[in-house]
PDB file of C-alpha atoms and ligand atoms in Angstrom:
ATOM      1  CA  MET A   1      -2.137  17.628   8.039  1.00 80.00           C
ATOM      2  CA  ASP A   2       0.407  19.800   9.842  1.00 82.00           C
ATOM      3  CA  GLY A   3       3.552  17.973  11.038  1.00 87.00           C
ATOM      4  CA  TYR A   4       2.809  14.981   8.822  1.00 94.00           C
ATOM      5  CA  GLY A   5       5.432  13.744   6.287  1.00 94.00           C
ATOM      6  CA  PRO A   6       6.277  10.563   4.350  1.00 96.00           C
ATOM      7  CA  SER A   7       7.769   8.834   7.409  1.00 97.00           C
ATOM      8  CA  THR A   8       5.077   9.834   9.954  1.00 97.00           C
ATOM      9  CA  TYR A   9       2.726   6.881   9.430  1.00 96.00           C
ATOM     10  CA  GLY A  10       5.472   4.332   9.705  1.00 97.00           C
ATOM     11  CA  ASP A  11       7.286   6.020  12.605  1.00 97.00           C
ATOM     12  CA  ARG A  12       4.054   6.164  14.661  1.00 96.00           C
ATOM     13  CA  PHE A  13       2.819   2.674  13.776  1.00 96.00           C
ATOM     14  CA  ALA A  14       6.070   0.691  13.853  1.00 97.00           C
ATOM     15  CA  SER A  15       5.816  -0.268  17.505  1.00 94.00           C
ATOM     16  CA  VAL A  16       2.277  -1.705  17.155  1.00 94.00           C
ATOM     17  CA  TYR A  17       2.087  -2.667  13.471  1.00 95.00           C
ATOM     18  CA  ASP A  18       2.695  -6.387  13.796  1.00 94.00           C
ATOM     19  CA  GLU A  19       0.542  -6.643  16.948  1.00 93.00           C
ATOM     20  CA  TRP A  20      -2.393  -4.777  15.298  1.00 91.00           C
ATOM     21  CA  TYR A  21      -2.079  -5.934  11.657  1.00 91.00           C
ATOM     22  CA  GLY A  22       0.402  -8.793  11.592  1.00 86.00           C
ATOM     23  CA  ALA A  23      -2.039 -11.699  11.870  1.00 87.00           C
ATOM     24  CA  ASP A  24      -3.718 -11.310   8.495  1.00 89.00           C
ATOM     25  CA  PRO A  25      -5.336 -14.562   7.259  1.00 90.00           C
ATOM     26  CA  ASP A  26      -4.741 -13.396   3.629  1.00 94.00           C
ATOM     27  CA  THR A  27      -0.964 -13.134   3.996  1.00 96.00           C
ATOM     28  CA  ALA A  28      -0.140 -16.740   2.972  1.00 96.00           C
ATOM     29  CA  THR A  29      -2.341 -16.545  -0.133  1.00 98.00           C
ATOM     30  CA  CYS A  30      -0.904 -13.147  -0.973  1.00 98.00           C
ATOM     31  CA  VAL A  31       2.655 -14.457  -0.771  1.00 98.00           C
ATOM     32  CA  ASP A  32       1.740 -17.434  -2.967  1.00 98.00           C
ATOM     33  CA  THR A  33       0.213 -15.157  -5.612  1.00 98.00           C
ATOM     34  CA  LEU A  34       3.164 -12.725  -5.520  1.00 98.00           C
ATOM     35  CA  ALA A  35       5.706 -15.539  -5.761  1.00 98.00           C
ATOM     36  CA  GLU A  36       3.876 -16.880  -8.818  1.00 98.00           C
ATOM     37  CA  LEU A  37       3.797 -13.439 -10.470  1.00 98.00           C
ATOM     38  CA  ALA A  38       7.504 -12.904  -9.678  1.00 98.00           C
ATOM     39  CA  ALA A  39       8.418 -16.180 -11.381  1.00 97.00           C
ATOM     40  CA  GLY A  40      11.911 -16.091  -9.963  1.00 98.00           C
ATOM     41  CA  ARG A  41      12.625 -12.493 -10.976  1.00 98.00           C
ATOM     42  CA  PRO A  42      13.658  -9.640  -8.594  1.00 98.00           C
ATOM     43  CA  VAL A  43      10.929  -8.094  -6.480  1.00 98.00           C
ATOM     44  CA  LEU A  44      10.569  -4.518  -5.283  1.00 98.00           C
ATOM     45  CA  GLU A  45       7.997  -3.729  -2.558  1.00 98.00           C
ATOM     46  CA  LEU A  46       7.006  -0.141  -1.992  1.00 98.00           C
ATOM     47  CA  GLY A  47       6.175   0.613   1.654  1.00 98.00           C
ATOM     48  CA  VAL A  48       7.676  -2.677   2.775  1.00 98.00           C
ATOM     49  CA  GLY A  49       6.931  -1.946   6.436  1.00 98.00           C
ATOM     50  CA  THR A  50       7.963  -4.673   8.855  1.00 98.00           C
ATOM     51  CA  GLY A  51       8.382  -7.213   6.067  1.00 98.00           C
ATOM     52  CA  ARG A  52       5.061  -9.074   6.398  1.00 97.00           C
ATOM     53  CA  LEU A  53       5.298  -9.948   2.674  1.00 98.00           C
ATOM     54  CA  ALA A  54       8.937  -9.284   1.848  1.00 98.00           C
ATOM     55  CA  ILE A  55      10.407 -11.712   4.443  1.00 98.00           C
ATOM     56  CA  PRO A  56       8.430 -14.806   3.283  1.00 98.00           C
ATOM     57  CA  LEU A  57       9.052 -13.861  -0.373  1.00 98.00           C
ATOM     58  CA  ALA A  58      12.779 -13.629   0.288  1.00 98.00           C
ATOM     59  CA  GLY A  59      12.457 -16.951   2.136  1.00 98.00           C
ATOM     60  CA  ARG A  60      11.353 -18.522  -1.117  1.00 97.00           C
ATOM     61  CA  GLY A  61      14.703 -17.572  -2.694  1.00 97.00           C
ATOM     62  CA  LEU A  62      13.489 -14.378  -4.416  1.00 98.00           C
ATOM     63  CA  ALA A  63      15.751 -11.304  -4.428  1.00 98.00           C
ATOM     64  CA  VAL A  64      13.592  -8.808  -2.553  1.00 98.00           C
ATOM     65  CA  THR A  65      14.210  -5.091  -2.078  1.00 98.00           C
ATOM     66  CA  GLY A  66      11.889  -3.047   0.122  1.00 98.00           C
ATOM     67  CA  VAL A  67      11.531   0.720   0.090  1.00 98.00           C
ATOM     68  CA  ASP A  68      10.099   2.486   3.119  1.00 98.00           C
ATOM     69  CA  ALA A  69      10.220   6.082   4.272  1.00 98.00           C
ATOM     70  CA  SER A  70      10.191   5.065   7.945  1.00 98.00           C
ATOM     71  CA  ALA A  71      13.465   4.124   9.636  1.00 98.00           C
ATOM     72  CA  ALA A  72      11.451   2.718  12.518  1.00 98.00           C
ATOM     73  CA  MET A  73       9.566   0.326  10.197  1.00 98.00           C
ATOM     74  CA  LEU A  74      12.857  -0.796   8.532  1.00 98.00           C
ATOM     75  CA  ALA A  75      14.415  -1.349  11.961  1.00 98.00           C
ATOM     76  CA  ALA A  76      11.502  -3.604  12.894  1.00 98.00           C
ATOM     77  CA  LEU A  77      11.939  -5.498   9.620  1.00 98.00           C
ATOM     78  CA  ALA A  78      15.692  -5.932  10.198  1.00 98.00           C
ATOM     79  CA  ALA A  79      15.123  -7.248  13.738  1.00 97.00           C
ATOM     80  CA  LYS A  80      12.865 -10.143  12.547  1.00 97.00           C
ATOM     81  CA  PRO A  81      14.108 -13.581  11.621  1.00 97.00           C
ATOM     82  CA  GLY A  82      14.799 -13.551   7.865  1.00 98.00           C
ATOM     83  CA  GLY A  83      14.821  -9.722   7.834  1.00 98.00           C
ATOM     84  CA  GLU A  84      18.493  -9.806   6.780  1.00 98.00           C
ATOM     85  CA  ARG A  85      17.442 -11.424   3.481  1.00 98.00           C
ATOM     86  CA  VAL A  86      15.526  -8.285   2.420  1.00 98.00           C
ATOM     87  CA  ARG A  87      17.514  -5.391   1.025  1.00 98.00           C
ATOM     88  CA  ALA A  88      15.974  -2.360   2.745  1.00 98.00           C
ATOM     89  CA  VAL A  89      16.117   1.095   1.232  1.00 98.00           C
ATOM     90  CA  GLU A  90      15.007   4.103   3.281  1.00 98.00           C
ATOM     91  CA  ALA A  91      13.361   6.435   0.752  1.00 98.00           C
ATOM     92  CA  ASP A  92      10.150   8.175  -0.189  1.00 98.00           C
ATOM     93  CA  MET A  93       8.327   6.080  -2.815  1.00 98.00           C
ATOM     94  CA  GLY A  94       7.118   9.328  -4.342  1.00 97.00           C
ATOM     95  CA  GLY A  95      10.714   9.998  -5.486  1.00 97.00           C
ATOM     96  CA  PRO A  96      13.379   8.012  -7.396  1.00 97.00           C
ATOM     97  CA  LEU A  97      13.112   4.244  -6.921  1.00 98.00           C
ATOM     98  CA  PRO A  98      15.890   1.610  -6.871  1.00 97.00           C
ATOM     99  CA  HIS A  99      16.809   0.927 -10.509  1.00 94.00           C
ATOM    100  CA  GLY A 100      15.945  -2.700 -11.059  1.00 91.00           C
ATOM    101  CA  PRO A 101      14.875  -3.806 -13.584  1.00 97.00           C
ATOM    102  CA  TRP A 102      12.179  -5.415 -11.458  1.00 98.00           C
ATOM    103  CA  GLY A 103      10.182  -8.457 -12.485  1.00 98.00           C
ATOM    104  CA  LEU A 104       7.534  -7.568  -9.854  1.00 98.00           C
ATOM    105  CA  VAL A 105       6.731  -4.347  -8.033  1.00 98.00           C
ATOM    106  CA  VAL A 106       4.223  -4.689  -5.145  1.00 98.00           C
ATOM    107  CA  VAL A 107       2.256  -1.970  -3.404  1.00 98.00           C
ATOM    108  CA  ALA A 108       0.023  -3.764  -0.856  1.00 98.00           C
ATOM    109  CA  ARG A 109      -2.538  -2.658   1.731  1.00 97.00           C
ATOM    110  CA  ASN A 110      -3.554   0.714   0.238  1.00 97.00           C
ATOM    111  CA  THR A 111       0.004   1.958   0.473  1.00 98.00           C
ATOM    112  CA  LEU A 112      -0.153   3.744  -2.908  1.00 98.00           C
ATOM    113  CA  PHE A 113      -2.816   6.000  -1.266  1.00 98.00           C
ATOM    114  CA  ASN A 114      -0.211   7.001   1.320  1.00 98.00           C
ATOM    115  CA  LEU A 115       1.145   9.265  -1.417  1.00 98.00           C
ATOM    116  CA  ALA A 116      -1.453  11.773  -0.414  1.00 93.00           C
ATOM    117  CA  ASP A 117      -1.959  13.693  -3.640  1.00 92.00           C
ATOM    118  CA  GLU A 118      -2.712  12.655  -7.183  1.00 96.00           C
ATOM    119  CA  HIS A 119       0.489  14.210  -8.561  1.00 97.00           C
ATOM    120  CA  ARG A 120       2.672  12.044  -6.283  1.00 97.00           C
ATOM    121  CA  GLN A 121       0.714   8.883  -7.153  1.00 98.00           C
ATOM    122  CA  ARG A 122       1.162   9.595 -10.856  1.00 98.00           C
ATOM    123  CA  ALA A 123       4.896  10.256 -10.345  1.00 98.00           C
ATOM    124  CA  CYS A 124       5.252   6.960  -8.518  1.00 98.00           C
ATOM    125  CA  LEU A 125       3.469   4.970 -11.221  1.00 98.00           C
ATOM    126  CA  ALA A 126       5.659   6.611 -13.907  1.00 98.00           C
ATOM    127  CA  GLU A 127       8.813   5.760 -11.954  1.00 98.00           C
ATOM    128  CA  VAL A 128       7.606   2.105 -11.544  1.00 98.00           C
ATOM    129  CA  ALA A 129       6.996   1.932 -15.341  1.00 98.00           C
ATOM    130  CA  ARG A 130      10.610   3.101 -15.908  1.00 97.00           C
ATOM    131  CA  ARG A 131      11.960   0.455 -13.514  1.00 97.00           C
ATOM    132  CA  LEU A 132       9.937  -2.577 -14.593  1.00 98.00           C
ATOM    133  CA  ALA A 133      11.647  -5.284 -16.613  1.00 97.00           C
ATOM    134  CA  PRO A 134      10.015  -6.150 -19.966  1.00 96.00           C
ATOM    135  CA  GLY A 135       7.216  -8.568 -19.058  1.00 96.00           C
ATOM    136  CA  GLY A 136       7.312  -7.403 -15.462  1.00 98.00           C
ATOM    137  CA  ALA A 137       4.220  -6.701 -13.356  1.00 98.00           C
ATOM    138  CA  LEU A 138       3.077  -4.043 -10.922  1.00 98.00           C
ATOM    139  CA  VAL A 139       0.543  -5.285  -8.348  1.00 98.00           C
ATOM    140  CA  VAL A 140      -1.575  -2.855  -6.332  1.00 98.00           C
ATOM    141  CA  GLU A 141      -3.824  -3.813  -3.467  1.00 98.00           C
ATOM    142  CA  ALA A 142      -6.313  -1.113  -2.466  1.00 98.00           C
ATOM    143  CA  PHE A 143      -9.790  -0.488  -1.051  1.00 97.00           C
ATOM    144  CA  VAL A 144     -12.622   0.640  -3.261  1.00 98.00           C
ATOM    145  CA  PRO A 145     -13.808   4.042  -1.968  1.00 96.00           C
ATOM    146  CA  ASP A 146     -17.149   3.808  -0.195  1.00 90.00           C
ATOM    147  CA  GLY A 147     -19.517   6.464  -1.513  1.00 81.00           C
ATOM    148  CA  SER A 148     -21.595   6.349   1.693  1.00 84.00           C
ATOM    149  CA  ARG A 149     -18.638   7.054   3.988  1.00 83.00           C
ATOM    150  CA  GLN A 150     -19.418   9.872   6.436  1.00 88.00           C
ATOM    151  CA  ARG A 151     -17.394  13.033   6.142  1.00 93.00           C
ATOM    152  CA  SER A 152     -16.313  12.654   9.752  1.00 95.00           C
ATOM    153  CA  SER A 153     -16.624   9.928  12.349  1.00 95.00           C
ATOM    154  CA  VAL A 154     -15.265   8.692  15.649  1.00 97.00           C
ATOM    155  CA  GLU A 155     -15.244   4.978  16.466  1.00 97.00           C
ATOM    156  CA  VAL A 156     -14.469   3.379  19.784  1.00 98.00           C
ATOM    157  CA  ARG A 157     -11.905   0.636  19.103  1.00 96.00           C
ATOM    158  CA  ALA A 158     -10.981  -0.419  22.653  1.00 96.00           C
ATOM    159  CA  VAL A 159     -12.212   0.328  26.169  1.00 98.00           C
ATOM    160  CA  GLU A 160     -10.182  -1.097  29.019  1.00 97.00           C
ATOM    161  CA  ALA A 161      -9.795  -0.098  32.663  1.00 97.00           C
ATOM    162  CA  ASP A 162      -6.713   1.966  31.928  1.00 97.00           C
ATOM    163  CA  ARG A 163      -6.787   2.323  28.165  1.00 97.00           C
ATOM    164  CA  VAL A 164      -9.105   3.711  25.482  1.00 98.00           C
ATOM    165  CA  VAL A 165      -8.477   3.684  21.746  1.00 97.00           C
ATOM    166  CA  LEU A 166     -10.528   5.932  19.432  1.00 98.00           C
ATOM    167  CA  PHE A 167     -10.346   6.004  15.618  1.00 97.00           C
ATOM    168  CA  VAL A 168     -10.984   9.561  14.405  1.00 97.00           C
ATOM    169  CA  ASP A 169     -11.613   9.974  10.653  1.00 95.00           C
ATOM    170  CA  ARG A 170     -12.377  12.849   8.303  1.00 96.00           C
ATOM    171  CA  HIS A 171     -12.464  13.007   4.560  1.00 93.00           C
ATOM    172  CA  ASP A 172     -13.240  15.337   1.667  1.00 94.00           C
ATOM    173  CA  PRO A 173     -15.012  13.512  -1.170  1.00 93.00           C
ATOM    174  CA  GLU A 174     -14.130  16.324  -3.587  1.00 93.00           C
ATOM    175  CA  THR A 175     -10.329  16.077  -3.191  1.00 93.00           C
ATOM    176  CA  GLN A 176     -10.514  12.391  -2.152  1.00 95.00           C
ATOM    177  CA  GLN A 177      -8.228  13.183   0.784  1.00 94.00           C
ATOM    178  CA  ALA A 178      -8.713  11.391   4.083  1.00 95.00           C
ATOM    179  CA  TRP A 179      -7.171  12.147   7.467  1.00 96.00           C
ATOM    180  CA  SER A 180      -7.425   9.764  10.369  1.00 96.00           C
ATOM    181  CA  SER A 181      -5.775   9.063  13.672  1.00 97.00           C
ATOM    182  CA  PHE A 182      -5.835   6.305  16.255  1.00 97.00           C
ATOM    183  CA  VAL A 183      -5.858   8.128  19.569  1.00 98.00           C
ATOM    184  CA  GLU A 184      -4.688   5.983  22.503  1.00 97.00           C
ATOM    185  CA  LEU A 185      -5.393   7.282  25.974  1.00 98.00           C
ATOM    186  CA  THR A 186      -3.630   5.769  28.942  1.00 97.00           C
ATOM    187  CA  PRO A 187      -2.634   7.049  32.443  1.00 97.00           C
ATOM    188  CA  ALA A 188       0.882   7.550  30.969  1.00 97.00           C
ATOM    189  CA  GLY A 189      -0.435   9.941  28.345  1.00 97.00           C
ATOM    190  CA  THR A 190      -1.957  10.165  24.916  1.00 97.00           C
ATOM    191  CA  SER A 191      -0.509   8.908  21.660  1.00 96.00           C
ATOM    192  CA  PHE A 192      -1.577   9.729  18.135  1.00 97.00           C
ATOM    193  CA  ARG A 193      -1.134   7.424  15.140  1.00 97.00           C
ATOM    194  CA  PRO A 194      -2.146   9.526  12.144  1.00 97.00           C
ATOM    195  CA  CYS A 195      -2.654   8.605   8.532  1.00 97.00           C
ATOM    196  CA  HIS A 196      -3.152  10.870   5.534  1.00 97.00           C
ATOM    197  CA  LEU A 197      -4.423   9.316   2.279  1.00 96.00           C
ATOM    198  CA  ARG A 198      -5.545  10.332  -1.180  1.00 97.00           C
ATOM    199  CA  TYR A 199      -7.799   7.502  -2.241  1.00 97.00           C
ATOM    200  CA  ALA A 200      -8.705   6.643  -5.815  1.00 97.00           C
ATOM    201  CA  THR A 201     -11.352   4.490  -7.463  1.00 97.00           C
ATOM    202  CA  PRO A 202     -10.200   1.433  -9.477  1.00 98.00           C
ATOM    203  CA  GLU A 203     -11.088   3.378 -12.691  1.00 98.00           C
ATOM    204  CA  GLN A 204      -8.972   6.338 -11.615  1.00 98.00           C
ATOM    205  CA  LEU A 205      -6.125   3.997 -10.804  1.00 98.00           C
ATOM    206  CA  ASP A 206      -6.374   2.451 -14.276  1.00 98.00           C
ATOM    207  CA  GLU A 207      -6.326   5.945 -15.828  1.00 98.00           C
ATOM    208  CA  MET A 208      -3.232   7.007 -13.834  1.00 98.00           C
ATOM    209  CA  ALA A 209      -1.503   3.743 -14.667  1.00 98.00           C
ATOM    210  CA  GLY A 210      -2.377   4.159 -18.352  1.00 98.00           C
ATOM    211  CA  ALA A 211      -0.884   7.688 -18.363  1.00 98.00           C
ATOM    212  CA  ALA A 212       2.301   6.139 -16.947  1.00 97.00           C
ATOM    213  CA  GLY A 213       2.483   3.570 -19.789  1.00 97.00           C
ATOM    214  CA  LEU A 214       0.991   0.683 -17.837  1.00 98.00           C
ATOM    215  CA  VAL A 215      -1.932  -1.469 -18.894  1.00 98.00           C
ATOM    216  CA  ARG A 216      -4.076  -3.550 -16.562  1.00 98.00           C
ATOM    217  CA  THR A 217      -3.840  -7.297 -17.154  1.00 98.00           C
ATOM    218  CA  ALA A 218      -5.964  -8.561 -14.206  1.00 98.00           C
ATOM    219  CA  ARG A 219      -8.209  -7.333 -11.418  1.00 98.00           C
ATOM    220  CA  TRP A 220      -9.310  -9.581  -8.586  1.00 98.00           C
ATOM    221  CA  SER A 221     -11.365  -9.076  -5.470  1.00 98.00           C
ATOM    222  CA  GLY A 222      -8.474 -10.320  -3.336  1.00 98.00           C
ATOM    223  CA  TRP A 223      -5.280 -12.346  -3.285  1.00 98.00           C
ATOM    224  CA  ASP A 224      -7.207 -15.564  -3.894  1.00 97.00           C
ATOM    225  CA  ARG A 225      -7.982 -14.145  -7.387  1.00 98.00           C
ATOM    226  CA  GLY A 226     -11.698 -14.055  -6.777  1.00 98.00           C
ATOM    227  CA  HIS A 227     -14.111 -12.312  -9.155  1.00 98.00           C
ATOM    228  CA  PHE A 228     -14.061  -8.503  -8.800  1.00 98.00           C
ATOM    229  CA  GLY A 229     -17.504  -6.994  -9.052  1.00 96.00           C
ATOM    230  CA  GLU A 230     -19.471  -3.850  -8.185  1.00 92.00           C
ATOM    231  CA  GLU A 231     -19.832  -4.889  -4.573  1.00 94.00           C
ATOM    232  CA  SER A 232     -16.192  -5.758  -3.976  1.00 97.00           C
ATOM    233  CA  PRO A 233     -14.801  -3.661  -1.129  1.00 97.00           C
ATOM    234  CA  ALA A 234     -11.227  -3.993  -2.316  1.00 98.00           C
ATOM    235  CA  HIS A 235      -9.178  -5.046  -5.317  1.00 98.00           C
ATOM    236  CA  VAL A 236      -5.874  -6.489  -6.311  1.00 98.00           C
ATOM    237  CA  SER A 237      -4.909  -5.155  -9.715  1.00 98.00           C
ATOM    238  CA  VAL A 238      -2.040  -6.260 -11.926  1.00 98.00           C
ATOM    239  CA  TYR A 239      -0.447  -4.028 -14.571  1.00 98.00           C
ATOM    240  CA  GLY A 240       2.235  -4.639 -17.190  1.00 98.00           C
ATOM    241  CA  LEU A 241       4.113  -2.290 -19.531  1.00 96.00           C
ATOM    242  CA  GLU A 242       1.940  -1.087 -22.337  1.00 90.00           C
ATOM    243  CA  SER A 243       4.843  -1.426 -24.788  1.00 79.00           C
ATOM    244  CA  ALA A 244       5.198  -5.114 -23.787  1.00 65.00           C
ATOM    245  CA  SER A 245       1.462  -5.715 -24.436  1.00 60.00           C
ATOM    246  CA  HIS A 246       1.830  -4.145 -27.882  1.00 52.00           C
ATOM    247  CA  GLN A 247       4.774  -6.429 -28.518  1.00 49.00           C
ATOM    248  CA  GLN A 248       2.678  -9.428 -27.405  1.00 47.00           C
ATOM    249  CA  ASP A 249      -0.090  -8.378 -29.788  1.00 45.00           C
ATOM    250  CA  ARG A 250       2.306  -8.418 -32.743  1.00 41.00           C
ATOM    251  CA  PRO A 251       2.406 -11.595 -34.742  1.00 39.00           C
TER     252      PRO A 251
HETATM  253  C1  LIG B 301       0.026  -0.019   5.556  1.00 89.71           C
HETATM  254  S1  LIG B 301       1.774  -0.210   5.769  1.00 89.71           S
HETATM  255  C2  LIG B 301       2.069  -1.632   4.731  1.00 89.71           C
HETATM  256  C3  LIG B 301       3.283  -2.407   5.129  1.00 89.71           C
HETATM  257  C4  LIG B 301       3.510  -3.685   4.318  1.00 89.71           C
HETATM  258  N1  LIG B 301       3.578  -3.422   2.917  1.00 89.71           N
HETATM  259  C5  LIG B 301       2.446  -4.708   4.589  1.00 89.71           C
HETATM  260  O1  LIG B 301       1.744  -5.079   3.665  1.00 89.71           O
HETATM  261  O2  LIG B 301       2.339  -5.149   5.721  1.00 89.71           O
HETATM  262  C6  LIG B 301       2.387   1.151   4.779  1.00 89.71           C
HETATM  263  C7  LIG B 301       3.895   1.326   4.775  1.00 89.71           C
HETATM  264  O3  LIG B 301       4.222   2.304   3.798  1.00 89.71           O
HETATM  265  C8  LIG B 301       5.198   3.164   4.325  1.00 89.71           C
HETATM  266  N2  LIG B 301       5.067   4.477   3.654  1.00 89.71           N
HETATM  267  C9  LIG B 301       4.051   5.352   3.780  1.00 89.71           C
HETATM  268  N3  LIG B 301       4.275   6.430   3.013  1.00 89.71           N
HETATM  269  C10 LIG B 301       5.475   6.159   2.330  1.00 89.71           C
HETATM  270  C11 LIG B 301       6.236   6.882   1.372  1.00 89.71           C
HETATM  271  N4  LIG B 301       5.826   8.081   0.956  1.00 89.71           N
HETATM  272  N5  LIG B 301       7.374   6.301   0.943  1.00 89.71           N
HETATM  273  C12 LIG B 301       7.773   5.117   1.364  1.00 89.71           C
HETATM  274  N6  LIG B 301       7.110   4.385   2.292  1.00 89.71           N
HETATM  275  C13 LIG B 301       5.969   4.900   2.758  1.00 89.71           C
HETATM  276  C14 LIG B 301       4.915   3.231   5.823  1.00 89.71           C
HETATM  277  O4  LIG B 301       6.041   3.622   6.547  1.00 89.71           O
HETATM  278  C15 LIG B 301       4.456   1.787   6.085  1.00 89.71           C
HETATM  279  O5  LIG B 301       5.599   0.984   6.442  1.00 89.71           O
END
């Protein structure tokens, strides 16, 4: 996607992110589950955004660092009550990460797929493995790719007297790349909120994590730790260091 870089998604969505996606009924359960997995240890969130998870986690007394490529997202985080408790780092999560060691690394809401090619996803997982504390956990929340998804579609998301929002989506099932944009039309002009993803199946994610030295310890259908099955549209997967699991196996 021409003109699209690591900060584009965040820069274009920052002004509407909390309004459009802030009121998620799963957030409280998600924070509970993450706090339990962190068990008092330092937390790193990749693609921290406006701090939907990081701010309440920091509010529970955890030391939380959030990486985001978008200065606009980090500015929105800093402006919120409690935002000052989160250490914000403006960086591409496909590159070097803050050193840690981290007891918990979180990549929520499909954000790993924002690294829009397989090579960058593998590099990120390898970097997480380097930065995890022994016994630490990586948690990834992601959708399960839908085999029946159309190669291209346009959905009408809002129709008002002076405003129309369209969701335009295209994907290539061979490369698993998806390009989408929310197109907002108003008398003042047109705005585009684009997103470029490389999606992966849960099995592909396990393989990439394994190659990075991570082993899956749990997979749930959501943050309430429900059963994950063939019909689940999304998953929450927990990984630990393979070397730590070998140590645990030893008598
Ligand atoms: C879907 S939002 C999720 C925000 C937050 N984690 C949440 O759950 O509400 C994805 C975030 O990842 C950030 N992001 C996308 N690509 C990134 C990259 N390559 N490096 C760092 N952050 C990135 C975006 O700026 C955005 O804030």
